Every structure is written in structure tokens, then in C-alpha cells.
């Protein structure tokens, strides 16, 4: 019996052989039935092509495993945010035992060593791909994923470090909202609070005292969050503080974030109005035309002409000097505010009146 070339699965061929043997058994003598039964089944199983190589089986099981489980990369400052995120990513893929030490390396002669070696290298790849470039050389040659994890914890996860605690406390009390959104501002504060809680892991003997301390600590954090908000949230801040009882930090954040959303919606719905003093600059603009610039003389500081046509510097450019008045329109003399007389013809007055009428 040979496997058919059209059969994709060897197990189905083996099943076909067994069924054929069962159909032939009633035609054989009674003494030969057990012998034929076992010989055919053993021959069919030995001729099948079922893969039993543990290395190839493991490769088939893990060929679609991603090379990175989180997008956050470990730096020298964010271990306390990176560690829980990385733990969730590894645990969610069933590989937590490779970093907590509960699945040590088996003997190389063991049947499960190939599978263990393959999965441990997967975890090592995840760890290397989730740290910054300057940290990768420090762990790249570690033997197991557990060794990598321990080294990172020893370098960046030490508890009760006085310098680090001082840095975090100083950062917390210096955080202000500024140009950040409420969500970004709250996220920055919460990350530092969690790091402080990690360093101040106090072994409490009385659960009641611990609960009172935690409640008091979070009340202070509510005040700290409100104090760092911008002045535009003074209304909701006063409302929260005047309510009598301090709400939880989650409720306070929800109120402030709702106020931020309300302001954004209101701002988008408003039309920007031009101030009155800016509208006065549009007087010189004609109907449907662009704004005309006002000419000003740099010599006499008067408007209506430039320095090239200033009569003080160029008296020869006066139109009525040295010419006959025959055929010219009569000229009116208007007393200027500076005391000098300005000659204006009737035609010029008509043109000025028509221009002012177009502006109105």
C-alpha cells in the first residue's frame, strides 16, 4: 500500500489502509486474520511521512510569531513603565515562564530541549527588540531570556534608590500642564506616581492604617493635579474644591477633561470677529478693491504726496506758478490747521467729493 499522490495528508492514507484491511479480513482464514491485521498496520505506519523532528515541529509552530511585542523601548529613565508593559506582552503569548525562572533550561538530551531552546530565543528576540540601541550590547550575549531580564532589573529596577526617589519627587512637583492636553498632563503625573509607589513599598503591619495613608496620599495628589492646571480651568477647579468632599483622582480627571472638550467644541463654533480698531484701517479700501496705501512725505510729514513732490523742496512743481490763469478753473484757498494756505481748485473738490461718496 502506497500513499496516493493526490492525498494531501498522510494520516488519511493510513486510515484508508486500515479500512481496506478491515474489509478484507472476512475473506481470510481465521488463523491469518490477526497476523495480517498487525503487519499491514505497522507497514502503513512505517511508510507514512509524518514529521516527528522536534526542531521542525517547533519551527512550524512559531513561524508567525511577531518580532516585537510592545512599541515602547526601554531607556535609562523609563524602566518602571517598560517593565509592566513588557511583562503583559510576554505573558499574553504564553512565555512568562521564560523570564520569571519557572521554566529553566532542560538537559540537551531531553526531548523537550529543542522546543525550549526555540521559545527561549523568541523571548530573547522580543527583549532585544524592545530596548534602546545603547542598552542592547549589555544583554545581547546573555545565554537565556531569564538572564537578560535579571540584568535589566538589576541595572534599572533597583528599589529605594535615594537619588532616583529625589529626582522623581522633584519632577512631580515641577510638572505643569503648559501646552499639553489634560490627558498628556495627567499621564505624566500618573507615571511618576506609580514609580514613587514602587520605591516606597512599605511593609504595613496594620491594614487599616495602610488604607488611611493611601487615601490621604491620593487626596494630596488630587490637589497637586489641580494646582498644575492652566488658568483656563479655574472655574472647574474652584467647583471641585468647593464641593466639600474631595473626589477620587479619576472623577476629578473626568470633570477636567470634560471641561476641556467643552471648550474645544465652543471654540470651533465661534466666529472670529474683527476688532473695531482694526476695522478703521479699512476706510481707505474702495468698494470691491484692495486697500490703498496712504502717501506720506518724509520731509514735511504731511500726507497726500511723497518727498519727490514736496513743494517745500521742489517749489517749481507747483502747477499755478508762472502760468496764466486764463482757462483755469477758479481756485479756492483753504486755511490749513498749521496756519498756511492750501490752494484747491473746484475740479479737485468735485473729485474728492465723488471719491468720498464711493467710500460711503
mmCIF file of C-alpha atoms in Angstrom:
data_model
loop_
_atom_site.group_PDB
_atom_site.id
_atom_site.type_symbol
_atom_site.label_atom_id
_atom_site.label_comp_id
_atom_site.label_asym_id
_atom_site.label_seq_id
_atom_site.Cartn_x
_atom_site.Cartn_y
_atom_site.Cartn_z
ATOM 1 C CA UNK A 1 0.000 0.000 0.000
ATOM 2 C CA UNK A 2 1.372 3.371 -1.007
ATOM 3 C CA UNK A 3 0.134 6.853 -0.284
ATOM 4 C CA UNK A 4 -1.769 8.299 -3.190
ATOM 5 C CA UNK A 5 -0.064 11.379 -4.762
ATOM 6 C CA UNK A 6 -3.421 13.136 -4.664
ATOM 7 C CA UNK A 7 -3.831 12.691 -0.905
ATOM 8 C CA UNK A 8 -2.501 15.771 0.992
ATOM 9 C CA UNK A 9 -2.399 14.204 4.449
ATOM 10 C CA UNK A 10 -0.506 11.005 5.376
ATOM 11 C CA UNK A 11 -2.898 10.345 8.218
ATOM 12 C CA UNK A 12 -5.782 9.965 5.772
ATOM 13 C CA UNK A 13 -3.773 7.418 3.761
ATOM 14 C CA UNK A 14 -3.163 5.412 6.908
ATOM 15 C CA UNK A 15 -6.879 5.478 7.626
ATOM 16 C CA UNK A 16 -7.612 4.250 4.101
ATOM 17 C CA UNK A 17 -5.211 1.326 4.568
ATOM 18 C CA UNK A 18 -6.839 0.313 7.821
ATOM 19 C CA UNK A 19 -10.297 0.434 6.267
ATOM 20 C CA UNK A 20 -9.149 -1.712 3.348
ATOM 21 C CA UNK A 21 -7.698 -4.286 5.718
ATOM 22 C CA UNK A 22 -10.891 -4.387 7.692
ATOM 23 C CA UNK A 23 -12.852 -5.052 4.508
ATOM 24 C CA UNK A 24 -10.505 -7.943 3.539
ATOM 25 C CA UNK A 25 -10.443 -9.642 6.924
ATOM 26 C CA UNK A 26 -13.714 -11.595 6.455
ATOM 27 C CA UNK A 27 -12.281 -13.211 3.269
ATOM 28 C CA UNK A 28 -9.162 -14.612 5.010
ATOM 29 C CA UNK A 29 -8.865 -17.777 7.120
ATOM 30 C CA UNK A 30 -9.393 -17.277 10.812
ATOM 31 C CA UNK A 31 -5.780 -18.056 11.770
ATOM 32 C CA UNK A 32 -4.279 -15.446 9.435
ATOM 33 C CA UNK A 33 -6.545 -12.591 10.367
ATOM 34 C CA UNK A 34 -4.563 -11.273 13.426
ATOM 35 C CA UNK A 35 -1.240 -11.582 11.614
ATOM 36 C CA UNK A 36 -2.421 -9.698 8.539
ATOM 37 C CA UNK A 37 -4.102 -7.089 10.666
ATOM 38 C CA UNK A 38 -0.984 -6.078 12.622
ATOM 39 C CA UNK A 39 1.517 -6.442 9.743
ATOM 40 C CA UNK A 40 -0.448 -4.186 7.436
ATOM 41 C CA UNK A 41 -0.987 -1.535 10.077
ATOM 42 C CA UNK A 42 2.729 -1.478 11.021
ATOM 43 C CA UNK A 43 3.790 -1.325 7.378
ATOM 44 C CA UNK A 44 1.430 1.543 6.684
ATOM 45 C CA UNK A 45 2.598 3.486 9.712
ATOM 46 C CA UNK A 46 6.275 2.997 8.824
ATOM 47 C CA UNK A 47 5.720 4.134 5.230
ATOM 48 C CA UNK A 48 3.855 7.311 6.242
ATOM 49 C CA UNK A 49 5.681 10.655 6.131
ATOM 50 C CA UNK A 50 4.576 12.137 9.475
ATOM 51 C CA UNK A 51 7.293 14.557 10.708
ATOM 52 C CA UNK A 52 8.498 13.811 14.242
ATOM 53 C CA UNK A 53 11.542 16.117 14.307
ATOM 54 C CA UNK A 54 11.058 18.397 17.357
ATOM 55 C CA UNK A 55 13.063 21.227 15.784
ATOM 56 C CA UNK A 56 10.942 21.303 12.626
ATOM 57 C CA UNK A 57 7.734 20.970 14.647
ATOM 58 C CA UNK A 58 8.744 23.958 16.798
ATOM 59 C CA UNK A 59 9.637 25.999 13.726
ATOM 60 C CA UNK A 60 6.200 25.299 12.236
ATOM 61 C CA UNK A 61 4.502 26.343 15.484
ATOM 62 C CA UNK A 62 6.358 29.669 15.746
ATOM 63 C CA UNK A 63 6.819 30.814 12.168
ATOM 64 C CA UNK A 64 4.137 33.519 12.572
ATOM 65 C CA UNK A 65 5.307 34.832 15.961
ATOM 66 C CA UNK A 66 5.958 38.625 15.833
ATOM 67 C CA UNK A 67 9.461 40.006 16.336
ATOM 68 C CA UNK A 68 8.259 42.680 18.779
ATOM 69 C CA UNK A 69 5.503 42.527 21.409
ATOM 70 C CA UNK A 70 5.349 46.204 22.500
ATOM 71 C CA UNK A 71 6.207 49.503 20.831
ATOM 72 C CA UNK A 72 7.716 51.093 23.950
ATOM 73 C CA UNK A 73 11.519 50.913 24.053
ATOM 74 C CA UNK A 74 13.484 50.715 27.277
ATOM 75 C CA UNK A 75 15.739 53.666 28.095
ATOM 76 C CA UNK A 76 17.675 54.582 31.202
ATOM 77 C CA UNK A 77 14.694 56.545 32.545
ATOM 78 C CA UNK A 78 11.522 54.531 31.806
ATOM 79 C CA UNK A 79 12.117 51.063 33.264
ATOM 80 C CA UNK A 80 9.101 51.343 35.576
ATOM 81 C CA UNK A 81 6.830 51.939 32.589
ATOM 82 C CA UNK A 82 8.562 49.481 30.281
ATOM 83 C CA UNK A 83 8.683 46.537 32.702
ATOM 84 C CA UNK A 84 4.909 46.063 33.261
ATOM 85 C CA UNK A 85 4.183 46.642 29.568
ATOM 86 C CA UNK A 86 6.769 44.047 28.548
ATOM 87 C CA UNK A 87 5.506 41.604 31.166
ATOM 88 C CA UNK A 88 1.977 41.832 29.771
ATOM 89 C CA UNK A 89 3.231 41.347 26.217
ATOM 90 C CA UNK A 90 5.240 38.234 27.080
ATOM 91 C CA UNK A 91 2.563 36.748 29.355
ATOM 92 C CA UNK A 92 -0.098 37.297 26.705
ATOM 93 C CA UNK A 93 1.853 34.997 24.372
ATOM 94 C CA UNK A 94 2.332 32.238 26.922
ATOM 95 C CA UNK A 95 6.049 32.804 27.532
ATOM 96 C CA UNK A 96 6.031 34.226 31.069
ATOM 97 C CA UNK A 97 7.824 31.163 32.459
ATOM 98 C CA UNK A 98 10.935 32.064 30.455
ATOM 99 C CA UNK A 99 11.544 35.322 32.349
ATOM 100 C CA UNK A 100 10.336 34.509 35.872
ATOM 101 C CA UNK A 101 12.617 31.475 36.222
ATOM 102 C CA UNK A 102 9.880 28.843 36.476
ATOM 103 C CA UNK A 103 10.960 27.128 33.235
ATOM 104 C CA UNK A 104 14.743 26.581 33.418
ATOM 105 C CA UNK A 105 16.769 25.041 30.629
ATOM 106 C CA UNK A 106 16.296 21.241 30.424
ATOM 107 C CA UNK A 107 19.036 18.783 29.600
ATOM 108 C CA UNK A 108 20.193 18.778 25.995
ATOM 109 C CA UNK A 109 19.376 15.091 25.745
ATOM 110 C CA UNK A 110 15.780 15.756 26.720
ATOM 111 C CA UNK A 111 13.022 15.527 24.146
ATOM 112 C CA UNK A 112 11.738 18.998 25.068
ATOM 113 C CA UNK A 113 15.081 20.798 24.789
ATOM 114 C CA UNK A 114 14.596 21.796 21.138
ATOM 115 C CA UNK A 115 11.196 23.310 21.873
ATOM 116 C CA UNK A 116 12.517 25.098 24.952
ATOM 117 C CA UNK A 117 15.525 26.463 23.039
ATOM 118 C CA UNK A 118 13.325 27.759 20.242
ATOM 119 C CA UNK A 119 10.819 29.509 22.527
ATOM 120 C CA UNK A 120 13.525 30.945 24.788
ATOM 121 C CA UNK A 121 15.190 32.559 21.783
ATOM 122 C CA UNK A 122 11.849 34.030 20.805
ATOM 123 C CA UNK A 123 11.633 35.768 24.187
ATOM 124 C CA UNK A 124 15.251 36.919 23.870
ATOM 125 C CA UNK A 125 14.411 38.450 20.488
ATOM 126 C CA UNK A 126 11.424 40.281 21.987
ATOM 127 C CA UNK A 127 13.570 41.717 24.768
ATOM 128 C CA UNK A 128 16.383 42.839 22.451
ATOM 129 C CA UNK A 129 13.934 44.488 20.047
ATOM 130 C CA UNK A 130 12.237 46.404 22.879
ATOM 131 C CA UNK A 131 15.315 48.147 24.329
ATOM 132 C CA UNK A 132 17.212 51.167 23.017
ATOM 133 C CA UNK A 133 20.339 50.797 20.909
ATOM 134 C CA UNK A 134 22.702 51.767 23.733
ATOM 135 C CA UNK A 135 21.286 49.042 26.032
ATOM 136 C CA UNK A 136 21.280 46.190 23.502
ATOM 137 C CA UNK A 137 25.046 45.435 23.758
ATOM 138 C CA UNK A 138 24.670 44.939 27.528
ATOM 139 C CA UNK A 139 22.318 41.955 27.140
ATOM 140 C CA UNK A 140 22.907 40.668 23.623
ATOM 141 C CA UNK A 141 25.240 37.806 24.632
ATOM 142 C CA UNK A 142 23.273 36.567 27.618
ATOM 143 C CA UNK A 143 22.554 32.845 27.500
ATOM 144 C CA UNK A 144 18.838 32.813 28.327
ATOM 145 C CA UNK A 145 15.909 35.216 28.384
ATOM 146 C CA UNK A 146 15.870 34.930 32.166
ATOM 147 C CA UNK A 147 19.476 36.177 32.301
ATOM 148 C CA UNK A 148 18.561 39.188 30.148
ATOM 149 C CA UNK A 149 15.596 40.025 32.359
ATOM 150 C CA UNK A 150 17.625 39.816 35.575
ATOM 151 C CA UNK A 151 20.378 42.073 34.198
ATOM 152 C CA UNK A 152 17.887 44.762 33.175
ATOM 153 C CA UNK A 153 16.175 44.582 36.553
ATOM 154 C CA UNK A 154 19.482 44.904 38.389
ATOM 155 C CA UNK A 155 20.609 47.894 36.314
ATOM 156 C CA UNK A 156 17.410 49.942 36.174
ATOM 157 C CA UNK A 157 14.923 48.458 38.640
ATOM 158 C CA UNK A 158 16.640 48.878 41.979
ATOM 159 C CA UNK A 159 14.263 49.918 44.766
ATOM 160 C CA UNK A 160 14.796 52.559 47.439
ATOM 161 C CA UNK A 161 17.425 54.456 45.488
ATOM 162 C CA UNK A 162 17.671 57.816 47.239
ATOM 163 C CA UNK A 163 18.907 59.713 44.172
ATOM 164 C CA UNK A 164 16.186 58.312 41.923
ATOM 165 C CA UNK A 165 13.474 58.980 44.502
ATOM 166 C CA UNK A 166 14.682 62.562 44.854
ATOM 167 C CA UNK A 167 14.645 63.018 41.068
ATOM 168 C CA UNK A 168 11.116 61.672 40.772
ATOM 169 C CA UNK A 169 9.810 63.819 43.631
ATOM 170 C CA UNK A 170 11.402 66.919 42.126
ATOM 171 C CA UNK A 171 9.899 66.125 38.739
ATOM 172 C CA UNK A 172 6.426 65.539 40.182
ATOM 173 C CA UNK A 173 6.283 68.886 41.951
ATOM 174 C CA UNK A 174 7.576 70.672 38.860
ATOM 175 C CA UNK A 175 5.121 69.269 36.304
ATOM 176 C CA UNK A 176 2.686 71.812 34.856
ATOM 177 C CA UNK A 177 0.147 71.446 32.072
ATOM 178 C CA UNK A 178 1.560 74.172 29.839
ATOM 179 C CA UNK A 179 0.879 73.389 26.166
ATOM 180 C CA UNK A 180 -0.040 69.759 26.873
ATOM 181 C CA UNK A 181 -3.563 68.405 26.834
ATOM 182 C CA UNK A 182 -5.231 67.318 30.066
ATOM 183 C CA UNK A 183 -4.694 63.655 29.154
ATOM 184 C CA UNK A 184 -0.973 64.161 28.495
ATOM 185 C CA UNK A 185 -0.539 66.161 31.697
ATOM 186 C CA UNK A 186 -2.368 63.559 33.801
ATOM 187 C CA UNK A 187 -0.443 60.706 32.171
ATOM 188 C CA UNK A 188 2.904 62.317 33.009
ATOM 189 C CA UNK A 189 1.876 62.744 36.645
ATOM 190 C CA UNK A 190 0.481 59.225 36.971
ATOM 191 C CA UNK A 191 3.640 57.626 35.589
ATOM 192 C CA UNK A 192 5.730 59.390 38.239
ATOM 193 C CA UNK A 193 3.255 58.497 40.996
ATOM 194 C CA UNK A 194 3.483 54.814 40.093
ATOM 195 C CA UNK A 195 7.265 54.987 40.195
ATOM 196 C CA UNK A 196 7.116 56.596 43.647
ATOM 197 C CA UNK A 197 4.785 53.834 44.837
ATOM 198 C CA UNK A 198 7.278 51.272 43.571
ATOM 199 C CA UNK A 199 10.104 52.816 45.589
ATOM 200 C CA UNK A 200 8.002 53.302 48.732
ATOM 201 C CA UNK A 201 6.823 49.721 49.183
ATOM 202 C CA UNK A 202 6.246 49.982 52.940
ATOM 203 C CA UNK A 203 5.646 46.706 54.863
ATOM 204 C CA UNK A 204 2.491 47.717 56.721
ATOM 205 C CA UNK A 205 1.519 45.849 59.898
ATOM 206 C CA UNK A 206 -1.973 47.336 60.198
ATOM 207 C CA UNK A 207 -4.191 47.203 57.080
ATOM 208 C CA UNK A 208 -6.436 49.951 58.485
ATOM 209 C CA UNK A 209 -3.540 52.394 58.828
ATOM 210 C CA UNK A 210 -2.388 51.485 55.341
ATOM 211 C CA UNK A 211 -5.821 52.294 53.895
ATOM 212 C CA UNK A 212 -5.883 55.668 55.688
ATOM 213 C CA UNK A 213 -2.404 56.539 54.427
ATOM 214 C CA UNK A 214 -3.216 55.587 50.845
ATOM 215 C CA UNK A 215 -6.423 57.655 50.900
ATOM 216 C CA UNK A 216 -4.566 60.663 52.294
ATOM 217 C CA UNK A 217 -1.804 60.292 49.710
ATOM 218 C CA UNK A 218 -4.263 60.241 46.817
ATOM 219 C CA UNK A 219 -6.041 63.292 48.222
ATOM 220 C CA UNK A 220 -2.745 65.172 48.100
ATOM 221 C CA UNK A 221 -2.280 64.004 44.519
ATOM 222 C CA UNK A 222 -5.677 65.429 43.596
ATOM 223 C CA UNK A 223 -4.548 68.818 44.917
ATOM 224 C CA UNK A 224 -1.278 68.502 43.011
ATOM 225 C CA UNK A 225 -3.119 67.696 39.780
ATOM 226 C CA UNK A 226 -5.446 70.678 40.178
ATOM 227 C CA UNK A 227 -2.586 73.035 41.050
ATOM 228 C CA UNK A 228 -0.743 72.267 37.807
ATOM 229 C CA UNK A 229 -3.687 73.001 35.505
ATOM 230 C CA UNK A 230 -3.742 76.108 33.344
ATOM 231 C CA UNK A 231 -5.690 79.187 34.457
ATOM 232 C CA UNK A 232 -8.405 78.481 31.904
ATOM 233 C CA UNK A 233 -9.632 75.667 34.168
ATOM 234 C CA UNK A 234 -10.052 77.939 37.186
ATOM 235 C CA UNK A 235 -13.830 77.539 37.048
ATOM 236 C CA UNK A 236 -13.911 73.750 37.243
ATOM 237 C CA UNK A 237 -11.049 73.797 39.748
ATOM 238 C CA UNK A 238 -12.990 76.075 42.094
ATOM 239 C CA UNK A 239 -16.089 73.925 41.657
ATOM 240 C CA UNK A 240 -14.196 70.779 42.693
ATOM 241 C CA UNK A 241 -12.534 72.414 45.693
ATOM 242 C CA UNK A 242 -15.797 73.999 46.895
ATOM 243 C CA UNK A 243 -17.716 70.730 46.733
ATOM 244 C CA UNK A 244 -16.707 69.954 50.328
ATOM 245 C CA UNK A 245 -15.563 66.357 49.886
ATOM 246 C CA UNK A 246 -12.553 65.610 47.713
ATOM 247 C CA UNK A 247 -13.430 63.169 44.937
ATOM 248 C CA UNK A 248 -11.170 60.440 43.621
ATOM 249 C CA UNK A 249 -8.460 61.312 41.144
ATOM 250 C CA UNK A 250 -10.368 59.512 38.381
ATOM 251 C CA UNK A 251 -13.531 61.568 38.962
ATOM 252 C CA UNK A 252 -11.547 64.809 39.108
ATOM 253 C CA UNK A 253 -9.743 63.983 35.873
ATOM 254 C CA UNK A 254 -13.062 63.148 34.204
ATOM 255 C CA UNK A 255 -14.521 66.549 35.163
ATOM 256 C CA UNK A 256 -11.485 68.477 33.940
ATOM 257 C CA UNK A 257 -11.275 66.510 30.703
ATOM 258 C CA UNK A 258 -14.987 67.125 30.033
ATOM 259 C CA UNK A 259 -14.408 70.857 30.523
ATOM 260 C CA UNK A 260 -11.529 70.721 28.046
ATOM 261 C CA UNK A 261 -13.737 69.031 25.441
ATOM 262 C CA UNK A 262 -16.479 71.606 26.005
ATOM 263 C CA UNK A 263 -14.014 74.429 25.436
ATOM 264 C CA UNK A 264 -12.744 72.864 22.228
ATOM 265 C CA UNK A 265 -16.262 72.475 20.842
ATOM 266 C CA UNK A 266 -17.180 76.038 21.822
ATOM 267 C CA UNK A 267 -14.013 77.441 20.292
ATOM 268 C CA UNK A 268 -14.649 75.694 16.992
ATOM 269 C CA UNK A 269 -18.206 77.053 16.854
ATOM 270 C CA UNK A 270 -17.289 80.681 17.417
ATOM 271 C CA UNK A 271 -16.717 83.111 14.577
ATOM 272 C CA UNK A 272 -13.693 85.309 14.854
ATOM 273 C CA UNK A 273 -14.821 88.958 14.937
ATOM 274 C CA UNK A 274 -12.610 91.801 13.698
ATOM 275 C CA UNK A 275 -11.981 94.374 16.491
ATOM 276 C CA UNK A 276 -13.242 97.909 15.936
ATOM 277 C CA UNK A 277 -9.783 99.467 15.854
ATOM 278 C CA UNK A 278 -8.803 97.043 13.092
ATOM 279 C CA UNK A 279 -11.902 97.897 11.067
ATOM 280 C CA UNK A 280 -10.870 101.560 10.938
ATOM 281 C CA UNK A 281 -7.918 100.567 8.800
ATOM 282 C CA UNK A 282 -10.356 99.513 6.069
ATOM 283 C CA UNK A 283 -11.643 103.060 5.478
ATOM 284 C CA UNK A 284 -9.170 103.619 2.685
ATOM 285 C CA UNK A 285 -10.323 100.483 0.906
ATOM 286 C CA UNK A 286 -12.549 101.081 -2.109
ATOM 287 C CA UNK A 287 -15.657 99.016 -2.870
ATOM 288 C CA UNK A 288 -14.503 95.648 -4.116
ATOM 289 C CA UNK A 289 -10.914 96.833 -4.429
ATOM 290 C CA UNK A 290 -7.727 96.360 -2.452
ATOM 291 C CA UNK A 291 -6.664 98.657 0.350
ATOM 292 C CA UNK A 292 -4.817 101.759 -0.855
ATOM 293 C CA UNK A 293 -1.672 102.840 0.957
ATOM 294 C CA UNK A 294 -1.567 106.404 2.334
ATOM 295 C CA UNK A 295 1.266 108.519 0.895
ATOM 296 C CA UNK A 296 3.271 110.487 3.436
ATOM 297 C CA UNK A 297 6.149 112.907 2.858
ATOM 298 C CA UNK A 298 9.264 112.132 4.869
ATOM 299 C CA UNK A 299 10.312 115.815 4.790
ATOM 300 C CA UNK A 300 7.252 117.797 5.901
ATOM 301 C CA UNK A 301 5.483 114.784 7.464
ATOM 302 C CA UNK A 302 2.264 115.596 5.576
ATOM 303 C CA UNK A 303 0.060 113.118 3.772
ATOM 304 C CA UNK A 304 -1.074 113.237 0.142
ATOM 305 C CA UNK A 305 2.357 113.370 -1.501
ATOM 306 C CA UNK A 306 5.859 111.946 -1.306
ATOM 307 C CA UNK A 307 9.195 113.674 -0.811
ATOM 308 C CA UNK A 308 9.752 113.763 -4.600
ATOM 309 C CA UNK A 309 6.740 116.065 -4.986
ATOM 310 C CA UNK A 310 7.122 118.104 -1.813
ATOM 311 C CA UNK A 311 6.613 121.795 -2.655
ATOM 312 C CA UNK A 312 8.965 122.814 0.131
ATOM 313 C CA UNK A 313 11.831 121.054 -1.643
ATOM 314 C CA UNK A 314 10.551 121.447 -5.214
ATOM 315 C CA UNK A 315 8.647 124.775 -5.492
ATOM 316 C CA UNK A 316 8.935 124.644 -9.273
ATOM 317 C CA UNK A 317 6.470 121.767 -9.320
ATOM 318 C CA UNK A 318 3.569 123.961 -8.205
ATOM 319 C CA UNK A 319 1.090 123.942 -11.063
ATOM 320 C CA UNK A 320 -0.029 127.587 -10.787
ATOM 321 C CA UNK A 321 3.361 129.257 -10.532
ATOM 322 C CA UNK A 322 4.374 131.380 -13.512
ATOM 323 C CA UNK A 323 1.379 130.356 -15.614
ATOM 324 C CA UNK A 324 -1.586 132.257 -16.930
ATOM 325 C CA UNK A 325 -4.845 131.847 -15.105
ATOM 326 C CA UNK A 326 -6.828 132.019 -18.349
ATOM 327 C CA UNK A 327 -8.889 128.896 -18.955
ATOM 328 C CA UNK A 328 -8.152 127.515 -15.499
ATOM 329 C CA UNK A 329 -10.766 126.612 -13.006
ATOM 330 C CA UNK A 330 -11.068 129.055 -10.124
ATOM 331 C CA UNK A 331 -9.037 128.123 -7.091
ATOM 332 C CA UNK A 332 -10.288 128.140 -3.512
ATOM 333 C CA UNK A 333 -7.944 128.907 -0.670
ATOM 334 C CA UNK A 334 -8.467 126.755 2.412
ATOM 335 C CA UNK A 335 -6.838 127.602 5.711
ATOM 336 C CA UNK A 336 -4.951 124.529 6.959
ATOM 337 C CA UNK A 337 -4.655 123.628 10.586
ATOM 338 C CA UNK A 338 -0.961 124.534 10.505
ATOM 339 C CA UNK A 339 -1.700 128.125 9.506
ATOM 340 C CA UNK A 340 -0.545 128.015 5.861
ATOM 341 C CA UNK A 341 -2.896 128.445 2.903
ATOM 342 C CA UNK A 342 -3.560 125.498 0.592
ATOM 343 C CA UNK A 343 -4.944 126.157 -2.918
ATOM 344 C CA UNK A 344 -7.642 123.695 -4.075
ATOM 345 C CA UNK A 345 -9.474 124.007 -7.375
ATOM 346 C CA UNK A 346 -13.165 123.332 -7.858
ATOM 347 C CA UNK A 347 -12.409 120.299 -10.001
ATOM 348 C CA UNK A 348 -10.291 118.843 -7.235
ATOM 349 C CA UNK A 349 -13.134 119.412 -4.760
ATOM 350 C CA UNK A 350 -15.555 117.587 -7.065
ATOM 351 C CA UNK A 351 -13.176 114.667 -7.427
ATOM 352 C CA UNK A 352 -12.699 114.482 -3.672
ATOM 353 C CA UNK A 353 -16.452 114.563 -3.058
ATOM 354 C CA UNK A 354 -17.056 111.823 -5.635
ATOM 355 C CA UNK A 355 -14.316 109.689 -4.078
ATOM 356 C CA UNK A 356 -15.777 110.080 -0.599
ATOM 357 C CA UNK A 357 -19.203 109.171 -1.951
ATOM 358 C CA UNK A 358 -17.835 105.922 -3.368
ATOM 359 C CA UNK A 359 -16.301 105.055 0.012
ATOM 360 C CA UNK A 360 -19.599 105.622 1.851
#
